[in-house]
Every structure is written in structure tokens, then in C-alpha cells.
JSON list of C-alpha atoms in Angstrom, two decimals:
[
{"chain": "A", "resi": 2, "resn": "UNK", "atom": "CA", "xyz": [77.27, -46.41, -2.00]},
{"chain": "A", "resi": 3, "resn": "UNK", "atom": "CA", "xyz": [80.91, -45.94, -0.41]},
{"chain": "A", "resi": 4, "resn": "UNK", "atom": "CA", "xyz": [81.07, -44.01, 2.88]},
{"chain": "A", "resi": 5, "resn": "UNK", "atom": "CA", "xyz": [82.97, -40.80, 2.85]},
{"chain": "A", "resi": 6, "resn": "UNK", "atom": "CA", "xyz": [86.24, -41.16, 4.90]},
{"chain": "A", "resi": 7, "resn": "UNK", "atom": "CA", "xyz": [84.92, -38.62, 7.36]},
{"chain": "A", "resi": 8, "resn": "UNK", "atom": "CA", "xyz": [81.76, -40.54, 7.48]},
{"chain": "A", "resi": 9, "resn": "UNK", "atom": "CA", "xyz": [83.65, -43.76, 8.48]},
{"chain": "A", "resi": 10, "resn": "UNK", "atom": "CA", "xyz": [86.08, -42.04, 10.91]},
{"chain": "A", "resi": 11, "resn": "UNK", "atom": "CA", "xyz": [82.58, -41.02, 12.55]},
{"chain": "A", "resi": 12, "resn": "UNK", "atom": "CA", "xyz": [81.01, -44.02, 12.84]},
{"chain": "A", "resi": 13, "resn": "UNK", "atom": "CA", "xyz": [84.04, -45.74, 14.77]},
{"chain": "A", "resi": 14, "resn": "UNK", "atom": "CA", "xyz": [84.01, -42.72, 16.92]},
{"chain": "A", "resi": 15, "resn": "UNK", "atom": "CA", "xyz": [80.26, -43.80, 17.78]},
{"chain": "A", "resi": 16, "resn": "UNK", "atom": "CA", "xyz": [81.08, -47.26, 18.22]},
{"chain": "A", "resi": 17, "resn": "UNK", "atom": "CA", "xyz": [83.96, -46.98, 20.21]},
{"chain": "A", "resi": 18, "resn": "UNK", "atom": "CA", "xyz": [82.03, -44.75, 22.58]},
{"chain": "A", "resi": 19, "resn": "UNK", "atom": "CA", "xyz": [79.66, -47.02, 22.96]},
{"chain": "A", "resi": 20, "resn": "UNK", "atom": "CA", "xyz": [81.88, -49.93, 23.37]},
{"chain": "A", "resi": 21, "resn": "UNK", "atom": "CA", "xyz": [83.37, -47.59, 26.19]},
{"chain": "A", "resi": 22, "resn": "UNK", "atom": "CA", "xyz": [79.85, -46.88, 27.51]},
{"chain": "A", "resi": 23, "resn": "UNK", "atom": "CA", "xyz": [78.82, -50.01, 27.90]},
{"chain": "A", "resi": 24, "resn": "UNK", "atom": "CA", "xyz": [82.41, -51.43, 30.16]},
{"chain": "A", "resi": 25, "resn": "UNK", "atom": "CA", "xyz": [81.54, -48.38, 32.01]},
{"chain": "A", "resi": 26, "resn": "UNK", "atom": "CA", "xyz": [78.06, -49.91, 33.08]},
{"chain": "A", "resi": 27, "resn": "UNK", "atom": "CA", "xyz": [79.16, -53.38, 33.25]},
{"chain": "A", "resi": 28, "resn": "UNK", "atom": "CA", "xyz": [82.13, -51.78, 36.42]},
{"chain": "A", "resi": 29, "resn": "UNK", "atom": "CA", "xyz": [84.82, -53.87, 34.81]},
{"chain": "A", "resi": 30, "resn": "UNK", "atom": "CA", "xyz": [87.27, -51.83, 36.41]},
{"chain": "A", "resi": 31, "resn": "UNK", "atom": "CA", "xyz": [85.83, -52.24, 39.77]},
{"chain": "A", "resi": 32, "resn": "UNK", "atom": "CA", "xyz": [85.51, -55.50, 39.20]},
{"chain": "A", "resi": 33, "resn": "UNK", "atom": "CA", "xyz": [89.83, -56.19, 38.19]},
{"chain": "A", "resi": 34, "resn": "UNK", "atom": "CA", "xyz": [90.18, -54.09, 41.22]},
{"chain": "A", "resi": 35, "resn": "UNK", "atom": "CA", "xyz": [88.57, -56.26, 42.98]},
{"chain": "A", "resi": 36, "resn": "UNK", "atom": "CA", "xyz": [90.22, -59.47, 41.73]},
{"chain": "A", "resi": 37, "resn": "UNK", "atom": "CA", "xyz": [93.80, -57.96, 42.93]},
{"chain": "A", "resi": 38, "resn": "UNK", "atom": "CA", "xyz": [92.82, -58.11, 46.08]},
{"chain": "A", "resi": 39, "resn": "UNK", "atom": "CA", "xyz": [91.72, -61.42, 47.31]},
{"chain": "A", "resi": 40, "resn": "UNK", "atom": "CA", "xyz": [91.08, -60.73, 51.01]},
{"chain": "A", "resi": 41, "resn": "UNK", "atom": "CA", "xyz": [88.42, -58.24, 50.51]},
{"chain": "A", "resi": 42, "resn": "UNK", "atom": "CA", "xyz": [86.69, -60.89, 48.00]},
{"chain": "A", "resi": 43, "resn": "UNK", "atom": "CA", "xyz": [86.89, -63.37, 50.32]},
{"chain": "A", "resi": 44, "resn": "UNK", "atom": "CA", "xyz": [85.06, -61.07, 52.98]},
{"chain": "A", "resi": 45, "resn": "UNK", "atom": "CA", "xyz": [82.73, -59.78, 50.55]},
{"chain": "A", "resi": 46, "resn": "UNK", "atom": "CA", "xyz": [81.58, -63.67, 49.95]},
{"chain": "A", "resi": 47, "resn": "UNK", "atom": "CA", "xyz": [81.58, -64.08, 53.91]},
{"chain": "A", "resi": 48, "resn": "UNK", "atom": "CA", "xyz": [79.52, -61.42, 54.16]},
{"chain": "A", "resi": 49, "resn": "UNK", "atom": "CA", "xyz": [77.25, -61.99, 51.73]},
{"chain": "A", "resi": 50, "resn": "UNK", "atom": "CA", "xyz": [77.39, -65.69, 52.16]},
{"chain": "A", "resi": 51, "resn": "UNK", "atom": "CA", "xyz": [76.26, -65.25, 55.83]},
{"chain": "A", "resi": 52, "resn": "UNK", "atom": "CA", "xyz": [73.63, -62.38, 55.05]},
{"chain": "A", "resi": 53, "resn": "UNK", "atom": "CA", "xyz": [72.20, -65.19, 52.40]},
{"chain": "A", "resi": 54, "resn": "UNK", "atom": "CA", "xyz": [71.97, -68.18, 54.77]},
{"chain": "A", "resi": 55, "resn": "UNK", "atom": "CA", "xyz": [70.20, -65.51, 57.93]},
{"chain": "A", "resi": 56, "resn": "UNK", "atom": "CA", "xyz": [67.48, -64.16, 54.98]},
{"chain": "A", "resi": 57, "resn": "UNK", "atom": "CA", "xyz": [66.70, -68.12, 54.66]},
{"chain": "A", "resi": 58, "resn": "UNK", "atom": "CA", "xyz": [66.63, -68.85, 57.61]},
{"chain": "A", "resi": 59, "resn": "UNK", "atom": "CA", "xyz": [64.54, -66.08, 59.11]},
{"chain": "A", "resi": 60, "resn": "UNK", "atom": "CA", "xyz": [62.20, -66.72, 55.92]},
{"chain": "A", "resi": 61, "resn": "UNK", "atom": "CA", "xyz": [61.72, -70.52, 56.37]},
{"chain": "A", "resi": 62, "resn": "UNK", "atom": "CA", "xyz": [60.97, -69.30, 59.94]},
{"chain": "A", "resi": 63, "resn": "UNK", "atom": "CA", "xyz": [57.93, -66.83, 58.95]},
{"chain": "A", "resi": 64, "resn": "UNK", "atom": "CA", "xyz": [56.99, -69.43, 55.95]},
{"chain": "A", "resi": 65, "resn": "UNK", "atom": "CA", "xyz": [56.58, -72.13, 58.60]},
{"chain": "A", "resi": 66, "resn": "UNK", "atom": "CA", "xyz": [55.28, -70.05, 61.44]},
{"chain": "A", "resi": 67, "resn": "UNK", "atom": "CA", "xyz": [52.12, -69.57, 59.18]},
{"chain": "A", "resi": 68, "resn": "UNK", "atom": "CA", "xyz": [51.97, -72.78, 57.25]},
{"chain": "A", "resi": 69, "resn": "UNK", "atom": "CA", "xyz": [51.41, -73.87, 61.12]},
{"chain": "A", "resi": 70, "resn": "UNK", "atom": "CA", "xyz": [48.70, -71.30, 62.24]},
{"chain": "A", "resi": 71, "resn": "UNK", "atom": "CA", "xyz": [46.85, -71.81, 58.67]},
{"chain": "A", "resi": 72, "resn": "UNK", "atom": "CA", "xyz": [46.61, -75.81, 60.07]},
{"chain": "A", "resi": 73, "resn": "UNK", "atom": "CA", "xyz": [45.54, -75.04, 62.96]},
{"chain": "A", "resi": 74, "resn": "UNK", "atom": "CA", "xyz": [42.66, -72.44, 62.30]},
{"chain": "A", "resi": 75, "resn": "UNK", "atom": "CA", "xyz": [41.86, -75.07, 59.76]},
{"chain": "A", "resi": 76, "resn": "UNK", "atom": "CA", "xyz": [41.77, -77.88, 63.03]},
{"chain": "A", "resi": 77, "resn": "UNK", "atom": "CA", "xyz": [39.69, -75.79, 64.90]},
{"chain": "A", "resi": 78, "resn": "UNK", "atom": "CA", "xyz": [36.85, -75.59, 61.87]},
{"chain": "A", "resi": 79, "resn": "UNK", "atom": "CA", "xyz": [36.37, -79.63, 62.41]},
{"chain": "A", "resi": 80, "resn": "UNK", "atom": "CA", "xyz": [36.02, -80.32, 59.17]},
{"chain": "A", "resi": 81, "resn": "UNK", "atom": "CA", "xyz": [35.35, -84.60, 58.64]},
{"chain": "A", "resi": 82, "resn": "UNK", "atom": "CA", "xyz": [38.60, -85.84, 57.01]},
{"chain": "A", "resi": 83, "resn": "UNK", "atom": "CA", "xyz": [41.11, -82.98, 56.48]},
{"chain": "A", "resi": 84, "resn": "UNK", "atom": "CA", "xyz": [40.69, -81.96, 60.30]},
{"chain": "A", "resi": 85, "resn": "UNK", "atom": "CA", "xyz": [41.40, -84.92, 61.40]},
{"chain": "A", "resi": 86, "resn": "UNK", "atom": "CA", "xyz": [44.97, -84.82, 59.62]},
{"chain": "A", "resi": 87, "resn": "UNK", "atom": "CA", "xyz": [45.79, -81.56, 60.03]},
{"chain": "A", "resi": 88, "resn": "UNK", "atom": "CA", "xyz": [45.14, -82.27, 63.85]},
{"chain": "A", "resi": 89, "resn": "UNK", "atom": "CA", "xyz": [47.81, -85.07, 63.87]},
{"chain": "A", "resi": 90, "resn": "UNK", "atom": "CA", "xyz": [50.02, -82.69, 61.65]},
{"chain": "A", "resi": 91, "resn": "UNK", "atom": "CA", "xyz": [49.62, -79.86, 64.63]},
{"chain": "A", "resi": 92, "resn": "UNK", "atom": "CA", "xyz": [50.19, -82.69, 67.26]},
{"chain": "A", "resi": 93, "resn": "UNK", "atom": "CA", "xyz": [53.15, -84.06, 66.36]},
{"chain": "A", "resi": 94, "resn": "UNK", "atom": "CA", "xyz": [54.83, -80.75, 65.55]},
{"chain": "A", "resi": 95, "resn": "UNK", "atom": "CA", "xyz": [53.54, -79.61, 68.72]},
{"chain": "A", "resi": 96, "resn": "UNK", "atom": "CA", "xyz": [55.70, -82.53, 70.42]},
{"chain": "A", "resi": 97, "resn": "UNK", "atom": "CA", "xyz": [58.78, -81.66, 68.58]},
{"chain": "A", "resi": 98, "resn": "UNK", "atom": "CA", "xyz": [58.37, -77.84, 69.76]},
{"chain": "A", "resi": 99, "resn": "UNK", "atom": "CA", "xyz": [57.84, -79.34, 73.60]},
{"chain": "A", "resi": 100, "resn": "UNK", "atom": "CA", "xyz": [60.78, -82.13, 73.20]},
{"chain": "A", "resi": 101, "resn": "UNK", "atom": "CA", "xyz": [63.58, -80.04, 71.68]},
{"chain": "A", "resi": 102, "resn": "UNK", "atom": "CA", "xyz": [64.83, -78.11, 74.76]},
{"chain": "A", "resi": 103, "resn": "UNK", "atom": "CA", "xyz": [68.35, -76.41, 73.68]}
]
């Protein structure tokens, strides 16, 4: 059935709208903006770059913190084989704690 010329002058309308719809979401201006001005991207990456490597670190910090109190609750149950090695585990980190001074 052939489309009306009206009909097909409508249905680019639509599509062009939503071809301008969806740039609009995906910020492509912001984003050429952006690209003509290098310094701000660079401190944008610095930014996020250092914000990045402080969430790890802080993380790894908590992640560790209670990876070591789990071992040593489990020490303190005595349990035959696994206390043993989790005691050794708690020892030695222990002595790392007590021989890194900064």
C-alpha cells in the first residue's frame, strides 16, 4: 500500500525527533564542548583518576581490616587444623604491622 505524501513527510518528522531526542540524552554537545578544551579534560581525569585510586584504597583497607578480625575470632575458637593456620596467618601479619614504622 503506498504511503500518502503527508503520511511520509510525518514519519521523518517522528524520526528525526527522535534521532534528535536521543543526541540530546547521549550530551553530545557537552561532550564536543568538552573535547575543545583540553585542560579541563585533563583535570576532570585528575580528579577522577585520584578520587578512583582513594575509593580503592580506603576499600582494600576496610576489606582487609575484616578479612583480619574474621581470622582472628576464628584463632581464638581453637579449632584443630584451621586454627593453627590462621594463627600463623595473624602472627606474621601482626609482625609486619609492628616492623613497618613510617
Amino acid at each position: 500500500m503506498p504511503e500518502t505524501c503527508e503520511e511520509q513527510i510525518r514519519d521523518m518528522y517522528n524520526l528525526t525527533l527522535k534521532w534528535t531526542q536521543q543526541l540530546e540524552r547521549s550530551r553530545i554537545a557537552q561532550y564536543t564542548e568538552l573535547l575543545n578544551r583540553p585542560w579541563r579534560l585533563i583535570w576532570l581525569n585528575i580528579l577522577s583518576g585520584t578520587a578512583r585510586g582513594v575509593g580503592i584504597a580506603v576499600g582494600f583497607t576496610f576489606f582487609a581490616a575484616t578479612i583480619i578480625y574474621v581470622l582472628q575470632v576464628l584463632g581464638a575458637l581453637n579449632l584443630p587444623i584451621i586454627g593453627d593456620y590462621i594463627a600463623d596467618i595473624v602472627r606474621i601479619v601482626q609482625r609486619q604491622l609492628e616492623l613497618n614504622t613510617y
